[in-house]
């Protein structure tokens, strides 16, 4: 095997899977296998857990300042290799290089720096019983924790989990998606260079159903932070709950955008193009159901369609590309299946939804033109199920109450966006909308200190800022009698 081999990172060394087996890793821009990843199983996970257990006492005991120092060196190396990592991310996921350069890699660096610093400011409570005693809370690392992340924002979401876990003093067994393992592999090399002690972070590559499941089932892994689909989250919870593991689940979404007639039209329409199709619609925070107040329905629809048609789909490595390839052949088939369903359910596809062949070396890639549909009832499957691709639906509404009912009429509740110049109305809706995140007159404006997560079938628990540090620590009350 002369092509690139991704290796597991276990106990500070880069190793193949015990099984000696490899999985093909595809380049979505041309549909070709370009590297191989270890097909890991429970044996590899066991070795990773043993390495993590050994590393835990010194890592949890070395002090926040030392953990900050090493993590900051990791962030420095990510910054130095920004371009190499961005190229690798686009090769692995098919996303446009501009997105990797401006979103994925800078955010991965920011995640590590943010939590490296946050741990230096992480306080805990004390409760005074006047004249009797004082209670203080210790927030102690849990031990060995598991982090499992998806393919849509590979290094971005991987670091969003491992950074707070490590900063809080835990040792980690982590698995990136088998579809996008490359930047996690490059990160393991960076960790070696930065002097992260062996076993503090272990990365096991392979299939979710095998390597991922072995992490979830391992009795020594006491907490699991998972981002992925709702169906997978259900499997995880079923396995982990009877073992009394701490669980953080960031799951699927079907996010609404509410566009009122009094909005700043230009800002609303230009941001809606982005919130619909950024990263090919493969961001859990993309708005996929767009509700438009009737007086501006046609105007907004026509402008959105015009701008969607102008998006350039093609070579992820061309700076001018807006939309690269979808992550896999199966995923493109799934998205196209939903477009066929939308037609069956009575919808009209106003633009897009066609496979695109850029020709030449890119002929085998998984390209799809971004699609806008209308004429579908809120209750149909197209409007109820997560598509997670470049597809949005439009529906008109007449009143605030109706808009809210439509927005809340799904099983998901991750994020939402409200466009209006009436701040009273925006605040009213923000209070009543069923979502963990509400953006008013903006989208994807992120402050890493804020709580991040969903309600209903979009997840359990919150990430971000102190929420993540609390998740990755156990609170212990100490009562001192005077
Ligand atoms: P999946 O649920 O298929 O996979 C997520 C991760 O879980 C992958 O690493 C996967 O491995 C692994 N996995 C799969 N089965 C198991 C199992 N039985 N035990 C342990 N691990 C397992 O999600 P996708 O990768 O397809 O990601 C897309 C989904 O993620 C969408 O639903 C999206 O909404 C959601 N998401 C949610 C976010 C949020 O913050 N709420 C953010 C980003 C995405 P492998 O890929 O190797 O099978």
Short mmCIF file of C-alpha atoms and ligand atoms in Angstrom, two decimals:
data_model
loop_
_atom_site.label_atom_id
_atom_site.label_comp_id
_atom_site.label_asym_id
_atom_site.label_seq_id
_atom_site.Cartn_x
_atom_site.Cartn_y
_atom_site.Cartn_z
CA UNK A 1 0.00 0.00 0.00
CA UNK A 2 1.96 3.01 -1.20
CA UNK A 3 -0.73 5.63 -1.00
CA UNK A 4 -1.34 7.67 2.11
CA UNK A 5 -2.15 5.63 5.16
CA UNK A 6 -3.92 7.22 8.08
CA UNK A 7 -2.82 5.72 11.40
CA UNK A 8 -4.37 5.46 14.82
CA UNK A 9 -2.76 7.60 17.51
CA UNK A 10 -2.55 5.45 20.61
CA UNK A 11 -0.26 5.93 23.61
CA UNK A 12 1.73 8.56 21.72
CA UNK A 13 2.48 6.38 18.72
CA UNK A 14 1.03 6.15 15.23
CA UNK A 15 -0.10 2.60 14.61
CA UNK A 16 -2.27 0.58 12.20
CA UNK A 17 -5.33 -1.29 13.42
CA UNK A 18 -4.80 -4.59 15.26
CA UNK A 19 -6.82 -6.33 12.57
CA UNK A 20 -4.33 -5.19 9.91
CA UNK A 21 -7.37 -4.23 7.84
CA UNK A 22 -7.85 -0.93 6.04
CA UNK A 23 -10.86 1.02 4.82
CA UNK A 24 -10.90 3.02 1.60
CA UNK A 25 -11.01 6.78 1.97
CA UNK A 26 -12.58 8.60 -0.97
CA UNK A 27 -11.86 12.02 -2.40
CA UNK A 28 -15.40 13.37 -3.01
CA UNK A 29 -14.20 15.81 -5.66
CA UNK A 30 -13.40 12.96 -8.07
CA UNK A 31 -14.82 9.82 -6.47
CA UNK A 32 -11.40 8.16 -6.26
CA UNK A 33 -9.87 6.33 -3.30
CA UNK A 34 -6.90 8.41 -2.23
CA UNK A 35 -5.96 7.01 1.16
CA UNK A 36 -6.63 4.20 3.59
CA UNK A 37 -7.70 4.27 7.18
CA UNK A 38 -7.35 1.68 9.94
CA UNK A 39 -10.41 -0.54 10.30
CA UNK A 40 -10.20 -0.46 14.09
CA UNK A 41 -12.19 -2.58 16.49
CA UNK A 42 -12.65 -3.16 20.23
CA UNK A 43 -9.03 -4.30 20.60
CA UNK A 44 -7.74 -0.94 19.40
CA UNK A 45 -10.18 0.88 21.66
CA UNK A 46 -9.03 -1.27 24.59
CA UNK A 47 -5.42 -0.32 23.93
CA UNK A 48 -6.40 3.35 23.69
CA UNK A 49 -8.29 3.18 26.99
CA UNK A 50 -5.32 1.55 28.72
CA UNK A 51 -3.01 4.30 27.40
CA UNK A 52 -5.47 6.97 28.54
CA UNK A 53 -5.81 5.45 32.02
CA UNK A 54 -2.04 5.44 32.41
CA UNK A 55 -1.78 9.06 31.27
CA UNK A 56 -4.60 10.32 33.48
CA UNK A 57 -2.86 10.78 36.87
CA UNK A 58 0.00 12.95 35.55
CA UNK A 59 -2.21 14.89 33.09
CA UNK A 60 -4.94 15.66 35.61
CA UNK A 61 -2.31 16.47 38.23
CA UNK A 62 0.03 18.65 36.20
CA UNK A 63 -2.01 21.81 36.70
CA UNK A 64 -4.07 24.00 34.43
CA UNK A 65 -1.09 26.20 33.55
CA UNK A 66 0.83 23.26 32.07
CA UNK A 67 -2.19 22.00 30.16
CA UNK A 68 -2.71 25.52 28.83
CA UNK A 69 0.93 25.66 27.68
CA UNK A 70 0.80 22.42 25.72
CA UNK A 71 -2.63 23.07 24.22
CA UNK A 72 -1.57 26.52 23.15
CA UNK A 73 1.45 24.98 21.37
CA UNK A 74 -0.97 22.68 19.54
CA UNK A 75 -3.00 25.73 18.49
CA UNK A 76 0.21 27.47 17.33
CA UNK A 77 1.08 24.49 15.15
CA UNK A 78 -2.44 24.42 13.67
CA UNK A 79 -1.99 28.11 12.82
CA UNK A 80 1.39 27.39 11.19
CA UNK A 81 -0.07 24.55 9.10
CA UNK A 82 -3.33 26.29 8.29
CA UNK A 83 -2.97 25.87 4.55
CA UNK A 84 -1.91 22.21 4.70
CA UNK A 85 -4.86 21.44 6.97
CA UNK A 86 -7.30 23.38 4.78
CA UNK A 87 -6.15 21.47 1.69
CA UNK A 88 -6.52 18.18 3.56
CA UNK A 89 -10.00 19.11 4.81
CA UNK A 90 -11.22 19.95 1.32
CA UNK A 91 -9.68 16.80 -0.15
CA UNK A 92 -11.37 14.63 2.47
CA UNK A 93 -14.80 16.28 2.59
CA UNK A 94 -15.23 17.88 -0.84
CA UNK A 95 -15.89 21.31 0.67
CA UNK A 96 -14.79 24.48 -1.09
CA UNK A 97 -11.26 25.49 -0.13
CA UNK A 98 -12.50 28.97 0.82
CA UNK A 99 -14.69 27.38 3.50
CA UNK A 100 -11.85 25.25 4.86
CA UNK A 101 -9.57 28.28 4.94
CA UNK A 102 -12.00 30.75 6.45
CA UNK A 103 -14.16 28.54 8.67
CA UNK A 104 -12.94 25.04 9.48
CA UNK A 105 -9.27 25.45 10.25
CA UNK A 106 -9.31 28.87 11.96
CA UNK A 107 -12.14 27.62 14.15
CA UNK A 108 -10.22 24.43 15.05
CA UNK A 109 -7.32 26.60 16.18
CA UNK A 110 -9.71 28.91 18.06
CA UNK A 111 -11.38 25.96 19.82
CA UNK A 112 -8.09 24.75 21.24
CA UNK A 113 -6.89 28.20 22.24
CA UNK A 114 -10.27 29.10 23.73
CA UNK A 115 -10.45 26.09 26.06
CA UNK A 116 -6.72 26.18 26.86
CA UNK A 117 -7.35 29.69 28.19
CA UNK A 118 -10.80 29.03 29.61
CA UNK A 119 -9.47 26.47 32.07
CA UNK A 120 -7.27 29.18 33.60
CA UNK A 121 -10.43 31.16 34.43
CA UNK A 122 -12.67 28.27 35.43
CA UNK A 123 -13.97 28.83 38.95
CA UNK A 124 -16.26 26.87 41.20
CA UNK A 125 -18.90 27.80 43.76
CA UNK A 126 -18.78 27.98 47.52
CA UNK A 127 -21.81 28.10 49.82
CA UNK A 128 -21.51 29.62 53.22
CA UNK A 129 -23.66 28.37 56.15
CA UNK A 130 -23.25 31.38 58.40
CA UNK A 131 -21.48 30.57 61.65
CA UNK A 132 -21.60 26.81 60.97
CA UNK A 133 -19.64 25.69 57.95
CA UNK A 134 -18.50 26.47 54.47
CA UNK A 135 -19.12 24.26 51.45
CA UNK A 136 -16.92 24.45 48.42
CA UNK A 137 -17.32 22.65 45.14
CA UNK A 138 -14.43 20.83 43.55
CA UNK A 139 -14.76 20.36 39.80
CA UNK A 140 -12.60 17.37 39.05
CA UNK A 141 -11.84 15.69 35.74
CA UNK A 142 -13.80 12.52 35.09
CA UNK A 143 -10.98 10.28 33.88
CA UNK A 144 -11.15 8.69 30.45
CA UNK A 145 -13.79 10.21 28.20
CA UNK A 146 -14.97 9.47 24.66
CA UNK A 147 -15.47 12.02 21.88
CA UNK A 148 -17.18 11.06 18.62
CA UNK A 149 -17.61 13.58 15.81
CA UNK A 150 -19.20 13.72 12.33
CA UNK A 151 -17.92 14.48 8.82
CA UNK A 152 -19.47 17.86 8.03
CA UNK A 153 -17.01 20.07 9.94
CA UNK A 154 -14.34 17.48 10.63
CA UNK A 155 -11.49 19.18 12.53
CA UNK A 156 -13.76 21.99 13.74
CA UNK A 157 -16.12 19.65 15.60
CA UNK A 158 -13.41 17.19 16.64
CA UNK A 159 -11.47 19.95 18.42
CA UNK A 160 -14.70 21.46 19.83
CA UNK A 161 -14.99 18.26 21.91
CA UNK A 162 -11.45 17.22 22.70
CA UNK A 163 -10.30 20.73 23.71
CA UNK A 164 -12.58 21.16 26.75
CA UNK A 165 -12.07 17.50 27.70
CA UNK A 166 -8.29 17.86 27.71
CA UNK A 167 -8.26 21.31 29.29
CA UNK A 168 -10.32 20.02 32.21
CA UNK A 169 -7.70 17.31 32.82
CA UNK A 170 -9.33 14.27 31.22
CA UNK A 171 -7.67 11.82 28.88
CA UNK A 172 -9.53 11.18 25.67
CA UNK A 173 -10.34 8.34 23.31
CA UNK A 174 -11.73 9.99 20.19
CA UNK A 175 -13.09 8.90 16.84
CA UNK A 176 -13.60 11.15 13.83
CA UNK A 177 -15.98 10.07 11.08
CA UNK A 178 -14.50 7.40 8.85
CA UNK A 179 -15.51 9.61 5.89
CA UNK A 180 -13.21 12.45 6.98
CA UNK A 181 -10.30 11.14 9.07
CA UNK A 182 -7.42 13.09 7.53
CA UNK A 183 -7.24 16.28 9.59
CA UNK A 184 -7.62 14.33 12.84
CA UNK A 185 -4.64 12.25 11.66
CA UNK A 186 -2.64 15.42 10.94
CA UNK A 187 -3.65 16.68 14.38
CA UNK A 188 -2.16 13.56 15.96
CA UNK A 189 1.18 14.42 14.32
CA UNK A 190 0.85 17.98 15.62
CA UNK A 191 0.19 16.68 19.15
CA UNK A 192 3.36 14.60 18.96
CA UNK A 193 5.33 17.65 17.88
CA UNK A 194 3.78 19.85 20.56
CA UNK A 195 4.84 17.40 23.27
CA UNK A 196 1.40 16.25 24.38
CA UNK A 197 2.25 13.40 26.77
CA UNK A 198 1.57 9.89 25.37
CA UNK A 199 -1.95 8.59 26.02
CA UNK A 200 -3.51 11.95 26.87
CA UNK A 201 -5.26 12.01 23.51
CA UNK A 202 -5.88 8.79 21.59
CA UNK A 203 -7.48 8.78 18.16
CA UNK A 204 -9.01 5.57 16.90
CA UNK A 205 -10.13 5.54 13.28
CA UNK A 206 -12.70 3.28 11.71
CA UNK A 207 -16.37 2.54 11.35
CA UNK A 208 -18.94 4.02 13.71
CA UNK A 209 -20.71 0.70 14.14
CA UNK A 210 -17.46 -1.02 15.15
CA UNK A 211 -14.82 1.36 16.56
CA UNK A 212 -17.39 3.97 17.62
CA UNK A 213 -19.64 1.42 19.27
CA UNK A 214 -16.63 -0.06 21.13
CA UNK A 215 -15.94 3.40 22.62
CA UNK A 216 -19.56 3.76 23.68
CA UNK A 217 -19.61 0.28 25.25
CA UNK A 218 -16.28 0.49 27.07
CA UNK A 219 -16.93 0.39 30.83
CA UNK A 220 -13.89 2.54 31.66
CA UNK A 221 -15.11 5.43 29.48
CA UNK A 222 -17.32 7.36 31.86
CA UNK A 223 -18.51 10.24 29.70
CA UNK A 224 -19.33 10.54 26.02
CA UNK A 225 -19.56 13.66 23.94
CA UNK A 226 -21.21 12.89 20.62
CA UNK A 227 -22.16 14.97 17.59
CA UNK A 228 -24.00 13.26 14.76
CA UNK A 229 -27.38 12.13 13.56
CA UNK A 230 -30.41 11.70 15.83
CA UNK A 231 -30.75 8.00 14.95
CA UNK A 232 -27.13 7.35 15.97
CA UNK A 233 -27.66 9.41 19.12
CA UNK A 234 -30.53 7.12 20.04
CA UNK A 235 -28.27 4.04 19.68
CA UNK A 236 -25.61 5.71 21.81
CA UNK A 237 -28.06 6.65 24.52
CA UNK A 238 -29.52 3.12 24.59
CA UNK A 239 -26.05 1.67 25.15
CA UNK A 240 -24.67 4.29 27.51
CA UNK A 241 -27.65 5.07 29.74
CA UNK A 242 -27.78 1.66 31.52
CA UNK A 243 -24.04 2.06 32.14
CA UNK A 244 -24.75 5.45 33.82
CA UNK A 245 -22.40 7.34 31.54
CA UNK A 246 -22.52 11.08 31.34
CA UNK A 247 -23.81 11.97 27.88
CA UNK A 248 -23.70 15.08 25.72
CA UNK A 249 -25.60 14.60 22.47
CA UNK A 250 -25.54 17.19 19.68
CA UNK A 251 -27.90 15.78 17.07
CA UNK A 252 -29.78 16.63 13.90
CA UNK A 253 -31.86 19.66 13.03
CA UNK A 254 -34.48 21.07 10.68
CA UNK A 255 -33.95 24.72 11.40
CA UNK A 256 -36.51 27.42 10.56
CA UNK A 257 -35.83 30.91 9.20
CA UNK A 258 -38.66 33.36 9.86
CA UNK A 259 -38.58 36.28 7.42
CA UNK A 260 -40.95 39.15 8.23
CA UNK A 261 -41.97 41.81 5.71
CA UNK A 262 -40.30 44.56 7.77
CA UNK A 263 -36.85 42.93 7.59
CA UNK A 264 -33.77 44.50 6.03
CA UNK A 265 -34.43 42.76 2.72
CA UNK A 266 -30.90 42.78 1.39
CA UNK A 267 -29.34 41.48 4.60
CA UNK A 268 -32.06 38.87 4.99
CA UNK A 269 -31.79 37.50 1.47
CA UNK A 270 -27.99 37.51 1.25
CA UNK A 271 -27.63 35.85 4.65
CA UNK A 272 -30.36 33.34 3.79
CA UNK A 273 -28.36 32.21 0.76
CA UNK A 274 -25.45 31.58 3.13
CA UNK A 275 -27.54 29.96 5.87
CA UNK A 276 -29.11 27.67 3.28
CA UNK A 277 -26.08 26.58 1.30
CA UNK A 278 -22.88 27.20 3.26
CA UNK A 279 -20.83 24.01 3.15
CA UNK A 280 -23.44 22.61 0.75
CA UNK A 281 -26.11 22.84 3.43
CA UNK A 282 -24.14 20.30 5.44
CA UNK A 283 -24.01 22.35 8.64
CA UNK A 284 -26.29 21.38 11.49
CA UNK A 285 -27.13 25.10 11.88
CA UNK A 286 -28.20 25.70 8.27
CA UNK A 287 -31.78 26.92 7.97
CA UNK A 288 -33.69 24.50 5.77
CA UNK A 289 -37.30 25.66 6.24
CA UNK A 290 -37.76 29.26 5.17
CA UNK A 291 -41.03 30.90 6.21
CA UNK A 292 -41.71 34.24 4.52
CA UNK A 293 -44.42 36.76 5.42
CA UNK A 294 -46.89 36.83 2.54
CA UNK A 295 -46.47 40.46 1.39
CA UNK A 296 -42.82 39.82 0.44
CA UNK A 297 -43.11 36.11 -0.41
CA UNK A 298 -42.75 36.42 -4.20
CA UNK A 299 -40.07 39.10 -4.06
CA UNK A 300 -37.99 37.18 -1.53
CA UNK A 301 -38.47 33.85 -3.35
CA UNK A 302 -37.44 35.25 -6.72
CA UNK A 303 -34.35 36.94 -5.33
CA UNK A 304 -33.32 33.86 -3.37
CA UNK A 305 -33.71 31.68 -6.46
CA UNK A 306 -31.78 34.15 -8.62
CA UNK A 307 -28.86 34.21 -6.17
CA UNK A 308 -28.95 30.46 -5.64
CA UNK A 309 -28.65 29.88 -9.39
CA UNK A 310 -25.58 32.16 -9.41
CA UNK A 311 -23.67 29.98 -6.91
CA UNK A 312 -20.67 28.35 -8.54
CA UNK A 313 -20.60 24.59 -8.00
CA UNK A 314 -17.46 22.66 -8.88
CA UNK A 315 -13.78 22.10 -8.12
CA UNK A 316 -13.32 22.48 -4.33
CA UNK A 317 -9.75 23.66 -4.92
CA UNK A 318 -10.75 26.56 -7.16
CA UNK A 319 -10.82 29.76 -5.08
CA UNK A 320 -13.91 30.93 -6.94
CA UNK A 321 -16.01 27.89 -6.08
CA UNK A 322 -18.93 28.45 -3.72
CA UNK A 323 -20.03 24.84 -3.44
CA UNK A 324 -17.70 21.87 -3.72
CA UNK A 325 -18.78 18.24 -3.74
CA UNK A 326 -21.07 16.52 -1.27
CA UNK A 327 -19.26 14.27 1.16
CA UNK A 328 -20.07 10.91 -0.42
CA UNK A 329 -21.90 9.12 -3.21
CA UNK A 330 -24.41 7.72 -0.70
CA UNK A 331 -25.08 11.14 0.75
CA UNK A 332 -25.73 12.66 -2.67
CA UNK A 333 -28.12 9.79 -3.40
CA UNK A 334 -29.90 10.46 -0.11
CA UNK A 335 -30.28 14.18 -0.88
CA UNK A 336 -31.51 13.45 -4.41
CA UNK A 337 -33.95 10.93 -2.96
CA UNK A 338 -35.46 13.75 -0.89
CA UNK A 339 -35.78 15.94 -3.99
CA UNK A 340 -37.69 13.15 -5.73
CA UNK A 341 -39.85 12.83 -2.63
CA UNK A 342 -40.49 16.59 -2.60
CA UNK A 343 -41.90 16.32 -6.14
CA UNK A 344 -44.04 13.33 -5.15
CA UNK A 345 -45.35 15.29 -2.19
CA UNK A 346 -46.56 18.02 -4.53
CA UNK A 347 -43.64 20.42 -4.34
CA UNK A 348 -42.16 22.46 -7.16
CA UNK A 349 -38.39 22.58 -7.47
CA UNK A 350 -37.69 26.20 -8.40
CA UNK A 351 -34.02 25.62 -9.12
CA UNK A 352 -31.24 23.08 -8.68
CA UNK A 353 -31.26 19.52 -7.53
CA UNK A 354 -29.34 18.29 -10.56
CA UNK A 355 -26.10 16.31 -10.38
CA UNK A 356 -23.29 18.34 -11.91
CA UNK A 357 -20.35 16.97 -13.87
CA UNK A 358 -17.51 19.50 -13.99
CA UNK A 359 -15.80 17.19 -16.51
CA UNK A 360 -12.18 16.04 -16.83
CA UNK A 361 -10.58 14.66 -13.68
CA UNK A 362 -13.59 15.72 -11.60
CA UNK A 363 -16.16 13.68 -13.54
CA UNK A 364 -16.63 11.13 -10.77
CA UNK A 365 -17.23 13.74 -8.04
CA UNK A 366 -20.40 14.10 -6.01
CA UNK A 367 -21.62 17.51 -7.17
CA UNK A 368 -25.19 18.73 -6.89
CA UNK A 369 -26.72 22.11 -7.74
CA UNK A 370 -28.35 23.83 -4.74
CA UNK A 371 -32.12 23.47 -4.72
CA UNK A 372 -35.05 25.64 -3.63
CA UNK A 373 -38.55 24.12 -3.44
CA UNK A 374 -42.01 25.50 -2.67
CA UNK A 375 -45.58 24.31 -2.48
CA UNK A 376 -45.06 21.70 0.23
CA UNK A 377 -47.19 21.38 3.37
CA UNK A 378 -45.40 21.70 6.70
CA UNK A 379 -46.35 18.17 7.67
CA UNK A 380 -44.83 16.37 4.67
CA UNK A 381 -41.64 14.34 5.07
CA UNK A 382 -39.59 16.83 3.06
CA UNK A 383 -40.42 19.48 5.65
CA UNK A 384 -40.15 17.19 8.65
CA UNK A 385 -37.00 15.14 8.09
CA UNK A 386 -33.42 16.31 8.12
CA UNK A 387 -31.93 16.32 4.61
CA UNK A 388 -28.55 17.82 5.53
CA UNK A 389 -27.75 18.92 2.00
CA UNK A 390 -28.21 21.87 -0.38
CA UNK A 391 -32.01 21.87 -0.27
CA UNK A 392 -34.37 24.44 1.25
CA UNK A 393 -38.15 24.78 1.16
CA UNK A 394 -40.20 27.98 1.17
CA UNK A 395 -43.61 28.58 2.73
CA UNK A 396 -45.63 31.80 3.15
CA UNK A 397 -47.22 32.83 6.45
CA UNK A 398 -49.69 35.54 7.51
CA UNK A 399 -49.29 36.07 11.25
CA UNK A 400 -46.63 35.85 13.93
CA UNK A 401 -48.60 33.10 15.65
CA UNK A 402 -48.76 31.04 12.45
CA UNK A 403 -45.04 31.51 11.83
CA UNK A 404 -44.25 30.27 15.30
CA UNK A 405 -46.52 27.23 14.94
CA UNK A 406 -44.89 26.32 11.62
CA UNK A 407 -41.40 26.79 13.07
CA UNK A 408 -42.16 24.65 16.11
CA UNK A 409 -44.00 21.98 14.11
CA UNK A 410 -41.12 19.49 13.84
CA UNK A 411 -39.43 17.07 16.23
CA UNK A 412 -36.16 19.01 16.06
CA UNK A 413 -35.07 22.15 17.89
CA UNK A 414 -31.47 23.09 17.22
CA UNK A 415 -31.25 26.62 15.85
CA UNK A 416 -33.52 29.27 14.34
CA UNK A 417 -33.21 32.62 12.60
CA UNK A 418 -35.59 35.60 12.78
CA UNK A 419 -35.51 38.49 10.29
CA UNK A 420 -37.46 41.58 11.37
CA UNK A 421 -36.81 45.20 12.34
CA UNK A 422 -39.32 44.93 15.19
CA UNK A 423 -37.15 44.04 18.16
CA UNK A 424 -40.20 43.49 20.38
CA UNK A 425 -41.55 40.87 18.02
CA UNK A 426 -38.12 39.27 17.61
CA UNK A 427 -37.72 39.00 21.39
CA UNK A 428 -41.25 37.59 21.80
CA UNK A 429 -40.59 34.89 19.24
CA UNK A 430 -37.12 34.16 20.63
CA UNK A 431 -38.74 33.36 23.96
CA UNK A 432 -41.30 30.98 22.46
CA UNK A 433 -39.42 29.27 19.65
CA UNK A 434 -38.37 25.71 20.42
CA UNK A 435 -34.66 25.88 19.70
CA UNK A 436 -31.43 25.97 21.65
CA UNK A 437 -30.06 28.83 19.55
CA UNK A 438 -31.86 31.88 18.13
CA UNK A 439 -30.22 34.31 15.72
CA UNK A 440 -31.95 37.65 15.23
CA UNK A 441 -30.98 39.44 12.02
CA UNK A 442 -27.82 37.35 11.64
CA UNK A 443 -26.71 33.77 11.26
CA UNK A 444 -23.81 31.69 12.56
CA UNK A 445 -22.47 34.56 14.60
CA UNK A 446 -20.72 32.50 17.26
CA UNK A 447 -19.25 33.43 20.61
CA UNK A 448 -17.52 30.37 22.02
CA UNK A 449 -18.54 31.32 25.57
CA UNK A 450 -22.25 30.83 24.87
CA UNK A 451 -24.23 27.62 25.50
CA UNK A 452 -24.54 25.55 22.33
CA UNK A 453 -26.99 22.73 21.74
CA UNK A 454 -30.52 21.74 20.88
CA UNK A 455 -33.87 20.85 22.41
CA UNK A 456 -36.33 18.07 21.47
CA UNK A 457 -34.71 15.50 19.14
CA UNK A 458 -31.77 17.81 18.46
CA UNK A 459 -29.93 16.76 21.54
CA UNK A 460 -29.29 16.58 25.22
CA UNK A 461 -26.94 18.93 27.08
CA UNK A 462 -24.96 21.96 26.03
CA UNK A 463 -21.46 22.52 24.73
CA UNK A 464 -19.47 25.76 24.70
CA UNK A 465 -17.75 27.84 27.37
CA UNK A 466 -18.27 26.77 30.95
CA UNK A 467 -21.05 24.36 29.90
CA UNK A 468 -18.43 22.14 28.25
CA UNK A 469 -16.01 22.42 31.17
CA UNK A 470 -18.81 21.50 33.53
CA UNK A 471 -19.73 18.51 31.38
CA UNK A 472 -16.17 17.22 31.43
CA UNK A 473 -15.83 17.54 35.21
CA UNK A 474 -17.59 16.02 38.20
CA UNK A 475 -18.77 18.35 40.93
CA UNK A 476 -17.83 17.29 44.43
CA UNK A 477 -19.09 19.19 47.46
CA UNK A 478 -16.75 19.53 50.42
CA UNK A 479 -18.34 20.70 53.68
CA UNK A 480 -15.99 22.14 56.32
CA UNK A 481 -17.49 22.64 59.80
CA UNK A 482 -16.13 25.56 61.74
P1 LIG B 1 -23.63 9.91 12.18
O1 LIG B 1 -24.56 9.87 13.31
O2 LIG B 1 -23.77 8.92 11.10
O3 LIG B 1 -22.13 9.76 12.69
C1 LIG B 1 -21.54 10.61 13.66
C2 LIG B 1 -20.34 9.91 14.26
O4 LIG B 1 -20.79 8.77 14.98
C3 LIG B 1 -19.35 9.38 13.23
O5 LIG B 1 -18.04 9.45 13.73
C4 LIG B 1 -19.80 7.94 13.09
O6 LIG B 1 -18.79 7.13 12.58
C5 LIG B 1 -20.13 7.61 14.53
N1 LIG B 1 -21.02 6.48 14.74
C6 LIG B 1 -21.92 5.93 13.88
N2 LIG B 1 -22.55 4.88 14.47
C7 LIG B 1 -22.05 4.78 15.73
C8 LIG B 1 -22.28 3.91 16.83
N3 LIG B 1 -23.17 2.93 16.79
N4 LIG B 1 -21.59 4.11 17.96
C9 LIG B 1 -20.68 5.11 18.05
N5 LIG B 1 -20.40 5.94 17.04
C10 LIG B 1 -21.07 5.80 15.90
O7 LIG B 1 -23.67 11.39 11.64
P2 LIG B 1 -22.95 11.96 10.35
O8 LIG B 1 -21.49 11.73 10.46
O9 LIG B 1 -23.69 11.48 9.14
O10 LIG B 1 -23.19 13.52 10.56
C11 LIG B 1 -24.31 14.20 10.15
C12 LIG B 1 -25.26 14.40 11.31
O11 LIG B 1 -24.63 15.11 12.34
C13 LIG B 1 -26.46 15.20 10.93
O12 LIG B 1 -27.62 14.62 11.46
C14 LIG B 1 -26.21 16.54 11.60
O13 LIG B 1 -27.36 17.27 11.90
C15 LIG B 1 -25.49 16.14 12.81
N6 LIG B 1 -24.73 17.25 13.33
C16 LIG B 1 -25.17 17.86 14.48
C17 LIG B 1 -24.50 18.96 15.00
C18 LIG B 1 -24.95 19.61 16.28
O14 LIG B 1 -24.17 20.37 16.82
N7 LIG B 1 -26.12 19.34 16.77
C19 LIG B 1 -23.33 19.52 14.31
C20 LIG B 1 -22.96 18.80 13.12
C21 LIG B 1 -23.65 17.71 12.65
P3 LIG B 1 -18.72 6.82 11.00
O15 LIG B 1 -18.91 8.09 10.28
O16 LIG B 1 -17.38 6.29 10.85
O17 LIG B 1 -19.83 5.86 10.76
#
